[in-house]
mmCIF file of C-alpha atoms in Angstrom:
data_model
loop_
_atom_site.group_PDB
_atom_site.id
_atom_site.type_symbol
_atom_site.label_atom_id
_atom_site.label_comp_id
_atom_site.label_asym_id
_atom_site.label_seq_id
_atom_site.Cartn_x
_atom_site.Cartn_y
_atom_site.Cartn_z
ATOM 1 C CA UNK J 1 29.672 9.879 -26.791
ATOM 2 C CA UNK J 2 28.660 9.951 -23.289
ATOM 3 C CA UNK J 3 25.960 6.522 -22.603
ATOM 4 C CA UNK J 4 25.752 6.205 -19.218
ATOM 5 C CA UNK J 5 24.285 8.397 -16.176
ATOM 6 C CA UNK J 6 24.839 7.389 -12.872
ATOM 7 C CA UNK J 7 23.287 9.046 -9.863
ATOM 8 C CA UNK J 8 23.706 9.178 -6.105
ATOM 9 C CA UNK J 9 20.558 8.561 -4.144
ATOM 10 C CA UNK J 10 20.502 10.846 -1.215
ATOM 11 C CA UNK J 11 20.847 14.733 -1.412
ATOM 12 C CA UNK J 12 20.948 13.643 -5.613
ATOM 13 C CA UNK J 13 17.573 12.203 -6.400
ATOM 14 C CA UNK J 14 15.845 12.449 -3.530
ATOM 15 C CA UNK J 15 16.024 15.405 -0.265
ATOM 16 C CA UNK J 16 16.509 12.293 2.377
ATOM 17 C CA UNK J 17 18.006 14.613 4.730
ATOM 18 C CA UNK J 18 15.680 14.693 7.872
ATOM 19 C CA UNK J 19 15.209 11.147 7.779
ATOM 20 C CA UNK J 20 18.718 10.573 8.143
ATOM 21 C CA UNK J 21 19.630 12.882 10.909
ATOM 22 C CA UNK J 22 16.548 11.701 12.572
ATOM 23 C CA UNK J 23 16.827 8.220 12.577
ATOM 24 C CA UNK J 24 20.459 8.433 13.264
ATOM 25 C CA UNK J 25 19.649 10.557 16.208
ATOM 26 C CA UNK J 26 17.442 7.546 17.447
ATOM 27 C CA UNK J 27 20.025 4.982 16.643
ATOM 28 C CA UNK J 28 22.414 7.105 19.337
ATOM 29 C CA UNK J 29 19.816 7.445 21.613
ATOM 30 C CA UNK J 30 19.114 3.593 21.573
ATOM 31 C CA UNK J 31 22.213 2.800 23.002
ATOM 32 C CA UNK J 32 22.615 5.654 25.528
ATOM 33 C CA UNK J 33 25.115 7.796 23.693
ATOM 34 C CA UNK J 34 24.605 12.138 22.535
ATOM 35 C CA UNK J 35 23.737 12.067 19.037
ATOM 36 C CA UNK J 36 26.271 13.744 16.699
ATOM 37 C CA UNK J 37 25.400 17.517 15.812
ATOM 38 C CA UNK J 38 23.516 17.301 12.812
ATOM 39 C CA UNK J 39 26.108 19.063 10.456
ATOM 40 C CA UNK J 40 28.024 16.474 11.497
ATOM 41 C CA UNK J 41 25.309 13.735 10.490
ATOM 42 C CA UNK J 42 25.070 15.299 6.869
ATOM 43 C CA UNK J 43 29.107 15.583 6.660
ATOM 44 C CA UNK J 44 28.693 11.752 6.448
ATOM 45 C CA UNK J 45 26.114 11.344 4.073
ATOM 46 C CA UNK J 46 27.274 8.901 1.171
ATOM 47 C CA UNK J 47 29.388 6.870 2.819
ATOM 48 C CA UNK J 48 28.521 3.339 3.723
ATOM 49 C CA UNK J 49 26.608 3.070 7.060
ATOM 50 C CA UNK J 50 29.331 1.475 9.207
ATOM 51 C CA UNK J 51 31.728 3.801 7.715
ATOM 52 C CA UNK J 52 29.742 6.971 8.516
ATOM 53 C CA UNK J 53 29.293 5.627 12.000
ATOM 54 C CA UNK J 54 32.745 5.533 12.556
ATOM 55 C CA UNK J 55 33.486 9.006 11.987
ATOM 56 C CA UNK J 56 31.107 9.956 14.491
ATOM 57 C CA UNK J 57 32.278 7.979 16.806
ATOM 58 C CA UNK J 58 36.023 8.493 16.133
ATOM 59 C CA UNK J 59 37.084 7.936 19.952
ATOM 60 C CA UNK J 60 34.216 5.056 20.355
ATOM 61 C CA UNK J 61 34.268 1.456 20.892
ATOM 62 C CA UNK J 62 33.939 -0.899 18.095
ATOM 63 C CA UNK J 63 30.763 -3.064 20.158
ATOM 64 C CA UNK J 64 28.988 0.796 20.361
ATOM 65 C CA UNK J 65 29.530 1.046 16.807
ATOM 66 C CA UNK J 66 28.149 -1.393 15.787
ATOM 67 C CA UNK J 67 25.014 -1.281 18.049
ATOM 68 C CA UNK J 68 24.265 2.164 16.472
ATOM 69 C CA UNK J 69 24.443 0.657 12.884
ATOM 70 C CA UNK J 70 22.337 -2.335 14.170
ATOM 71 C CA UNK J 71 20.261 0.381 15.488
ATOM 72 C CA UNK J 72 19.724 2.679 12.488
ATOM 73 C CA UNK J 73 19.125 -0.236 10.218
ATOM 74 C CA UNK J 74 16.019 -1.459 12.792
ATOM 75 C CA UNK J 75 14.985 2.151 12.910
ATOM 76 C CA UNK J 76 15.076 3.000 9.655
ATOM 77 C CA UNK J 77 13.088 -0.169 8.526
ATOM 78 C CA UNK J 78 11.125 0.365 10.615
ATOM 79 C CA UNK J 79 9.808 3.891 9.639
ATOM 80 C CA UNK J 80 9.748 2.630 6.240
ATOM 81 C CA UNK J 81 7.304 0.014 6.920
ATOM 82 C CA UNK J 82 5.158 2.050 8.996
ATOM 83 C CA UNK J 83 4.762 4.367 5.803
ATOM 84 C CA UNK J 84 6.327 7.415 8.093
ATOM 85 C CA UNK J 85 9.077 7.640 5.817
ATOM 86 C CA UNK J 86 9.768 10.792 3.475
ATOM 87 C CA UNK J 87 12.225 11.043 1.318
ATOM 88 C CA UNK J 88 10.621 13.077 -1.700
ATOM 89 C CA UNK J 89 12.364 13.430 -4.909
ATOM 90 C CA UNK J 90 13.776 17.054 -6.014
ATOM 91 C CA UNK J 91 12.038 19.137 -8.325
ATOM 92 C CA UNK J 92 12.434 18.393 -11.518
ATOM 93 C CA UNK J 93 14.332 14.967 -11.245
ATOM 94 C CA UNK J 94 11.614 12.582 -12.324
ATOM 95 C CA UNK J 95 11.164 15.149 -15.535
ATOM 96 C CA UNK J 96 14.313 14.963 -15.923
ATOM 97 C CA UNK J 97 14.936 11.210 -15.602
ATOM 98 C CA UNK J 98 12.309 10.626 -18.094
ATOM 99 C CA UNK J 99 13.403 12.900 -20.935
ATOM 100 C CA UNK J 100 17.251 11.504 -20.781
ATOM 101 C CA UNK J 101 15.635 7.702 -20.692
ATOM 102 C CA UNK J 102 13.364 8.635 -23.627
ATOM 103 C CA UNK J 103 16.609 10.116 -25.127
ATOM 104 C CA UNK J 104 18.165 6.497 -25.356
ATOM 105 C CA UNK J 105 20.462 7.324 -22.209
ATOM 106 C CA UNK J 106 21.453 4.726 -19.648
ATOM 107 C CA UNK J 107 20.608 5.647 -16.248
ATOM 108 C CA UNK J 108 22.045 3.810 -12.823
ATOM 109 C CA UNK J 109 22.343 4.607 -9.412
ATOM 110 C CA UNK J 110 25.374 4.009 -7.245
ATOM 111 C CA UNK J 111 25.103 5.033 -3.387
ATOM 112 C CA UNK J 112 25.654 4.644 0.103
ATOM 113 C CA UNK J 113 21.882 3.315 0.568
ATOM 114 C CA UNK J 114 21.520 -0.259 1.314
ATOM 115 C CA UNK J 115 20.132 -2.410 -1.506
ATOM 116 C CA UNK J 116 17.083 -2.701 -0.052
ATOM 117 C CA UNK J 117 17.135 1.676 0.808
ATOM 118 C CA UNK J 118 17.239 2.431 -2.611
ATOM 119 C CA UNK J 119 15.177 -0.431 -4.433
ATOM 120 C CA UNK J 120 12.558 0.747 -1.593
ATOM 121 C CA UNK J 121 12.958 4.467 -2.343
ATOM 122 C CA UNK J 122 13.066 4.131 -6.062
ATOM 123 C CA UNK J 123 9.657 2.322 -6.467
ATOM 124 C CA UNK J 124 8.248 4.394 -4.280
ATOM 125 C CA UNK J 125 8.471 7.203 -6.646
ATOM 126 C CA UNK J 126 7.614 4.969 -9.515
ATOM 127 C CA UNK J 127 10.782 5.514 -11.201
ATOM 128 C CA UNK J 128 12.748 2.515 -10.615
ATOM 129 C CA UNK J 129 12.425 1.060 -14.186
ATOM 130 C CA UNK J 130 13.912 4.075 -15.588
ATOM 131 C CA UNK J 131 17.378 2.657 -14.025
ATOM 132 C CA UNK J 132 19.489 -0.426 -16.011
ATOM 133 C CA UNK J 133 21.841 -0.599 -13.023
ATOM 134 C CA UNK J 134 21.632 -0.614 -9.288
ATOM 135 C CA UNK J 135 24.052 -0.385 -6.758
ATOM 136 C CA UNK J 136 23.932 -0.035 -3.359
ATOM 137 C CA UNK J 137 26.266 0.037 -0.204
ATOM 138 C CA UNK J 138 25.738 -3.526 0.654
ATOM 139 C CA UNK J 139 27.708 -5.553 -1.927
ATOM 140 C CA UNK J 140 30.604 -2.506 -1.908
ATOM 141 C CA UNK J 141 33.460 -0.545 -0.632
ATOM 142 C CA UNK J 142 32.451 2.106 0.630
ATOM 143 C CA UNK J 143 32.990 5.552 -1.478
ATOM 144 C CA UNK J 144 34.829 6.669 -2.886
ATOM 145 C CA UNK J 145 36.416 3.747 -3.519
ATOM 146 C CA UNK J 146 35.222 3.081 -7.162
ATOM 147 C CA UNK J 147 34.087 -0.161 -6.839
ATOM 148 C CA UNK J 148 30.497 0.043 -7.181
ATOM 149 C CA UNK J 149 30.957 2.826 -10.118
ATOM 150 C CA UNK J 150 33.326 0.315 -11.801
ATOM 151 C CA UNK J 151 30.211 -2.361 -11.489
ATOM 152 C CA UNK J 152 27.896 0.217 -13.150
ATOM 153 C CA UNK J 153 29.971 0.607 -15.897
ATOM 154 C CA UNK J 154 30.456 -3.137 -16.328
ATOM 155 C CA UNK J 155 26.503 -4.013 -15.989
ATOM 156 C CA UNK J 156 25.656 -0.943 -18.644
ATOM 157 C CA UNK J 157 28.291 -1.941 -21.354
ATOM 158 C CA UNK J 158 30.034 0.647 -21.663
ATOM 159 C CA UNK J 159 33.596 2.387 -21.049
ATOM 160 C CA UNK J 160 34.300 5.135 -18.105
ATOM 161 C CA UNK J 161 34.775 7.969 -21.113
ATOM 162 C CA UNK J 162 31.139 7.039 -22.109
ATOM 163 C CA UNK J 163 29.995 7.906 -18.785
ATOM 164 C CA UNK J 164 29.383 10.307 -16.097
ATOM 165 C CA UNK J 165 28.587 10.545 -12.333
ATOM 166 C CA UNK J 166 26.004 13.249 -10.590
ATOM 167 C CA UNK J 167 26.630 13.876 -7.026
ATOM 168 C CA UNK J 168 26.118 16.079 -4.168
ATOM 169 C CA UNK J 169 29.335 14.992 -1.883
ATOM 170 C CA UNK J 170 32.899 14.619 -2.553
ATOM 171 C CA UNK J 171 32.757 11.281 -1.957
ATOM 172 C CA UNK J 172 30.501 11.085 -5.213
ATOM 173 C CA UNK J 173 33.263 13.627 -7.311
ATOM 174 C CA UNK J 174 36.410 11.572 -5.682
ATOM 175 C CA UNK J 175 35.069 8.003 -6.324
ATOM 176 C CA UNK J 176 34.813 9.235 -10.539
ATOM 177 C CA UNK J 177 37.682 9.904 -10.535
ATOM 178 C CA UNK J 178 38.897 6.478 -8.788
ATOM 179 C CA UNK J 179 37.031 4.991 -11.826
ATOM 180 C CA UNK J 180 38.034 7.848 -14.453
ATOM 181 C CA UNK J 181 34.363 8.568 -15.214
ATOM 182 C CA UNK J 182 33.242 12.406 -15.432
ATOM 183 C CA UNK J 183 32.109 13.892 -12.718
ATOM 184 C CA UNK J 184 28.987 16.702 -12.445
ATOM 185 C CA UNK J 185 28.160 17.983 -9.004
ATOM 186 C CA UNK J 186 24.735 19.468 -7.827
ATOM 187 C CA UNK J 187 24.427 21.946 -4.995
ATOM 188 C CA UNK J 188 21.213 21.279 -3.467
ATOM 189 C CA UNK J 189 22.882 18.381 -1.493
ATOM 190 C CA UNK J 190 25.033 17.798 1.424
ATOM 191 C CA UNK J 191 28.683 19.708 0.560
ATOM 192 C CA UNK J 192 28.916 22.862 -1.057
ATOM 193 C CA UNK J 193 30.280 23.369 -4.440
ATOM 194 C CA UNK J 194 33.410 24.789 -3.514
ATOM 195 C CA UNK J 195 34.049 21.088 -2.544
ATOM 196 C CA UNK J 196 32.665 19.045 -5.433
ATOM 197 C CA UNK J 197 34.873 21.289 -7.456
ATOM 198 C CA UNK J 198 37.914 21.151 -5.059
ATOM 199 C CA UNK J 199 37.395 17.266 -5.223
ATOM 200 C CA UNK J 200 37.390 17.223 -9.384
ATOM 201 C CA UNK J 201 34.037 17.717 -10.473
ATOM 202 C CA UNK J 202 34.145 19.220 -13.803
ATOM 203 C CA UNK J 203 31.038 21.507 -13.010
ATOM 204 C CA UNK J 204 28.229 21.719 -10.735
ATOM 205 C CA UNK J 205 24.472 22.472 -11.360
ATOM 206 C CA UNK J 206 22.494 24.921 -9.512
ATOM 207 C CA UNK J 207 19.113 23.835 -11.113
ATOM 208 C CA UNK J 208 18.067 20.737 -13.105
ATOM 209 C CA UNK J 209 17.888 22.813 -16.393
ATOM 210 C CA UNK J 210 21.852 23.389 -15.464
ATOM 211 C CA UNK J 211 21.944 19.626 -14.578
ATOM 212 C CA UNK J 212 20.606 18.065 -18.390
ATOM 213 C CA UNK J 213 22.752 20.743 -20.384
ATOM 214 C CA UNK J 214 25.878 20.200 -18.777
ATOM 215 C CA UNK J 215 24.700 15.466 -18.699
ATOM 216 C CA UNK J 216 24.224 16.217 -22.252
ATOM 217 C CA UNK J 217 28.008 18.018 -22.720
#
Protein backbone atom coordinates (compact mmCIF):
# COMPACT_ATOMS: atom_id res chain seq x y z
CA UNK A 1 0.00 0.00 0.00
CA UNK A 2 1.30 3.15 -1.29
CA UNK A 3 2.28 5.71 2.17
CA UNK A 4 4.21 8.22 0.92
CA UNK A 5 3.69 11.30 -1.63
CA UNK A 6 6.44 13.23 -2.62
CA UNK A 7 6.18 16.36 -4.70
CA UNK A 8 8.39 18.66 -6.74
CA UNK A 9 8.07 22.31 -5.89
CA UNK A 10 8.23 24.29 -9.04
CA UNK A 11 5.90 23.74 -12.13
CA UNK A 12 4.34 20.80 -9.35
CA UNK A 13 2.90 22.74 -6.48
CA UNK A 14 3.35 25.96 -7.31
CA UNK A 15 3.40 27.98 -11.24
CA UNK A 16 7.05 29.59 -10.23
CA UNK A 17 7.74 30.05 -13.77
CA UNK A 18 8.10 33.89 -14.36
CA UNK A 19 9.98 34.32 -11.34
CA UNK A 20 12.51 32.07 -12.49
CA UNK A 21 13.11 33.23 -15.97
CA UNK A 22 13.01 36.65 -14.57
CA UNK A 23 15.33 36.60 -11.96
CA UNK A 24 17.62 34.45 -13.93
CA UNK A 25 17.46 36.99 -16.64
CA UNK A 26 18.76 39.56 -13.97
CA UNK A 27 21.36 37.25 -12.63
CA UNK A 28 22.86 37.31 -16.53
CA UNK A 29 22.43 40.74 -16.81
CA UNK A 30 24.40 41.38 -13.49
CA UNK A 31 27.42 40.18 -14.80
CA UNK A 32 27.26 41.52 -18.38
CA UNK A 33 26.34 38.36 -20.22
CA UNK A 34 22.73 37.74 -22.87
CA UNK A 35 20.37 35.94 -20.82
CA UNK A 36 19.48 32.43 -22.06
CA UNK A 37 16.16 32.28 -24.25
CA UNK A 38 13.60 31.57 -21.91
CA UNK A 39 12.67 28.00 -23.24
CA UNK A 40 15.93 27.45 -22.47
CA UNK A 41 15.54 28.82 -18.75
CA UNK A 42 12.46 26.42 -18.18
CA UNK A 43 14.44 23.35 -19.95
CA UNK A 44 16.47 23.67 -16.68
CA UNK A 45 13.97 23.89 -14.19
CA UNK A 46 14.55 21.15 -11.39
CA UNK A 47 17.90 20.85 -11.43
CA UNK A 48 20.09 22.25 -8.73
CA UNK A 49 21.01 25.95 -9.31
CA UNK A 50 24.70 25.55 -10.18
CA UNK A 51 23.80 22.69 -12.27
CA UNK A 52 21.15 24.54 -14.33
CA UNK A 53 23.64 27.34 -14.73
CA UNK A 54 25.94 25.24 -16.32
CA UNK A 55 23.90 24.17 -19.07
CA UNK A 56 23.34 27.58 -20.03
CA UNK A 57 26.49 28.42 -20.04
CA UNK A 58 27.91 25.24 -21.65
CA UNK A 59 30.94 27.15 -23.44
CA UNK A 60 31.33 29.61 -20.20
CA UNK A 61 33.89 30.10 -17.66
CA UNK A 62 33.63 28.49 -14.36
CA UNK A 63 34.31 32.30 -12.34
CA UNK A 64 31.03 33.56 -14.74
CA UNK A 65 29.24 30.69 -13.49
CA UNK A 66 29.42 31.08 -10.54
CA UNK A 67 28.82 34.90 -10.41
CA UNK A 68 25.40 34.20 -12.07
CA UNK A 69 24.47 31.65 -9.27
CA UNK A 70 25.84 34.18 -6.68
CA UNK A 71 23.71 36.47 -8.58
CA UNK A 72 20.35 34.69 -8.75
CA UNK A 73 20.57 33.66 -5.16
CA UNK A 74 20.99 37.74 -4.15
CA UNK A 75 18.24 38.41 -6.61
CA UNK A 76 15.98 36.05 -5.79
CA UNK A 77 16.21 36.83 -1.96
CA UNK A 78 15.92 39.67 -2.56
CA UNK A 79 12.45 39.80 -4.33
CA UNK A 80 11.34 37.54 -1.73
CA UNK A 81 11.96 39.88 1.00
CA UNK A 82 10.63 42.77 -0.70
CA UNK A 83 7.22 40.75 -0.85
CA UNK A 84 7.47 41.08 -4.95
CA UNK A 85 7.63 37.52 -5.18
CA UNK A 86 4.78 35.26 -6.83
CA UNK A 87 4.83 31.99 -7.01
CA UNK A 88 1.02 30.97 -6.54
CA UNK A 89 0.03 27.47 -6.02
CA UNK A 90 -2.03 25.54 -8.91
CA UNK A 91 -5.56 25.10 -8.75
CA UNK A 92 -6.63 22.63 -6.83
CA UNK A 93 -3.29 21.60 -5.05
CA UNK A 94 -3.93 22.91 -1.57
CA UNK A 95 -7.53 20.90 -1.89
CA UNK A 96 -5.85 18.37 -2.84
CA UNK A 97 -3.00 18.30 -0.30
CA UNK A 98 -5.48 18.49 2.39
CA UNK A 99 -7.83 15.64 1.50
CA UNK A 100 -4.71 13.04 0.96
CA UNK A 101 -3.22 14.42 4.55
CA UNK A 102 -6.68 13.98 6.12
CA UNK A 103 -6.59 10.54 4.34
CA UNK A 104 -3.60 9.42 6.66
CA UNK A 105 -1.09 9.91 3.60
CA UNK A 106 2.47 11.08 4.03
CA UNK A 107 3.29 14.01 2.05
CA UNK A 108 7.11 15.42 1.30
CA UNK A 109 8.65 17.54 -1.05
CA UNK A 110 11.91 16.89 -2.83
CA UNK A 111 13.23 19.71 -5.33
CA UNK A 112 15.69 21.75 -6.89
CA UNK A 113 14.65 24.84 -4.53
CA UNK A 114 17.07 25.77 -1.94
CA UNK A 115 16.08 24.90 1.64
CA UNK A 116 15.33 28.12 2.42
CA UNK A 117 13.12 28.49 -1.43
CA UNK A 118 10.84 26.02 -0.46
CA UNK A 119 10.46 26.36 3.48
CA UNK A 120 9.81 30.16 2.29
CA UNK A 121 7.32 29.20 -0.44
CA UNK A 122 5.55 26.56 1.53
CA UNK A 123 4.53 28.81 4.52
CA UNK A 124 3.65 31.25 2.44
CA UNK A 125 0.74 29.33 1.26
CA UNK A 126 0.08 28.05 4.71
CA UNK A 127 0.60 24.58 3.78
CA UNK A 128 3.89 23.70 5.06
CA UNK A 129 2.65 21.52 8.01
CA UNK A 130 0.85 19.35 5.70
CA UNK A 131 4.54 18.00 4.67
CA UNK A 132 6.55 15.23 7.16
CA UNK A 133 9.62 15.62 4.93
CA UNK A 134 11.55 18.36 3.27
CA UNK A 135 14.15 18.36 0.92
CA UNK A 136 15.73 20.79 -0.90
CA UNK A 137 18.72 21.29 -3.38
CA UNK A 138 21.10 22.41 -0.78
CA UNK A 139 22.06 19.29 1.22
CA UNK A 140 21.81 17.09 -2.36
CA UNK A 141 22.90 15.84 -5.65
CA UNK A 142 21.38 17.33 -7.91
CA UNK A 143 18.39 15.34 -9.84
CA UNK A 144 17.97 12.99 -10.80
CA UNK A 145 20.32 11.53 -8.86
CA UNK A 146 18.07 9.90 -6.15
CA UNK A 147 19.62 11.07 -3.30
CA UNK A 148 17.29 13.41 -1.83
CA UNK A 149 14.21 10.93 -2.82
CA UNK A 150 16.18 8.16 -1.03
CA UNK A 151 16.26 10.73 2.19
CA UNK A 152 12.45 11.14 1.89
CA UNK A 153 11.87 7.72 2.03
CA UNK A 154 14.23 7.23 4.97
CA UNK A 155 12.73 10.35 7.10
CA UNK A 156 8.90 8.99 6.29
CA UNK A 157 9.52 5.26 7.27
CA UNK A 158 8.73 3.68 4.68
CA UNK A 159 9.99 1.47 1.58
CA UNK A 160 10.30 2.89 -2.24
CA UNK A 161 7.16 0.34 -3.24
CA UNK A 162 5.15 2.31 -0.57
CA UNK A 163 5.78 5.40 -2.34
CA UNK A 164 5.42 7.60 -5.24
CA UNK A 165 6.88 10.77 -6.87
CA UNK A 166 4.71 13.73 -8.76
CA UNK A 167 6.62 15.72 -11.18
CA UNK A 168 6.53 17.98 -14.04
CA UNK A 169 10.26 17.29 -15.57
CA UNK A 170 12.14 14.28 -16.41
CA UNK A 171 14.45 14.93 -14.01
CA UNK A 172 11.52 14.31 -11.41
CA UNK A 173 10.35 10.76 -13.54
CA UNK A 174 14.29 9.71 -13.98
CA UNK A 175 15.39 10.38 -10.33
CA UNK A 176 12.18 7.59 -9.22
CA UNK A 177 13.38 5.50 -10.91
CA UNK A 178 17.15 5.98 -9.54
CA UNK A 179 15.36 5.28 -6.19
CA UNK A 180 12.71 2.62 -7.60
CA UNK A 181 9.79 4.70 -6.32
CA UNK A 182 6.66 5.20 -8.77
CA UNK A 183 6.58 7.83 -10.74
CA UNK A 184 3.23 10.15 -11.80
CA UNK A 185 3.86 13.08 -14.09
CA UNK A 186 1.65 16.30 -14.41
CA UNK A 187 1.49 18.38 -17.56
CA UNK A 188 0.93 21.78 -16.45
CA UNK A 189 4.75 22.06 -15.78
CA UNK A 190 7.91 22.56 -17.57
CA UNK A 191 8.31 19.26 -20.14
CA UNK A 192 5.60 17.84 -21.95
CA UNK A 193 4.21 14.49 -21.31
CA UNK A 194 5.59 12.82 -24.13
CA UNK A 195 8.78 13.19 -21.95
CA UNK A 196 7.69 12.27 -18.43
CA UNK A 197 6.43 9.18 -20.14
CA UNK A 198 9.54 8.66 -22.39
CA UNK A 199 11.57 9.08 -19.06
CA UNK A 200 9.31 6.20 -17.07
CA UNK A 201 6.52 7.84 -15.58
CA UNK A 202 3.83 5.39 -15.24
CA UNK A 203 1.10 8.08 -16.14
CA UNK A 204 0.63 11.67 -16.23
CA UNK A 205 -2.29 13.91 -15.00
CA UNK A 206 -3.91 16.51 -16.98
CA UNK A 207 -6.02 17.88 -14.00
CA UNK A 208 -5.78 17.38 -10.22
CA UNK A 209 -8.96 15.15 -10.23
CA UNK A 210 -6.58 12.91 -12.73
CA UNK A 211 -3.71 13.62 -10.23
CA UNK A 212 -5.58 12.00 -6.67
CA UNK A 213 -7.12 8.97 -8.71
CA UNK A 214 -4.15 7.85 -10.31
CA UNK A 215 -1.83 8.95 -6.16
CA UNK A 216 -4.51 6.80 -4.88
CA UNK A 217 -3.75 3.68 -7.61
Amino acid sequence: MTRLAVFDCDGTLVDGQAAVCETMERAFAAIGSPPPERNAIRRTVGLSLPLAVRQLMMDGREVDRLQVVEAYKRLFRETRLSGALHEPLYDGMADLLARLDEDGWLLGVATGKSDRGLHSCLETHGIKQRFVTLHGADRYPSKPHPAMLEAALDEAGVEANQAVMIGDTSFDIEMAGAAGVRAIGVAWGYHDPAELLAAGAQSVASTMEELENMIRG
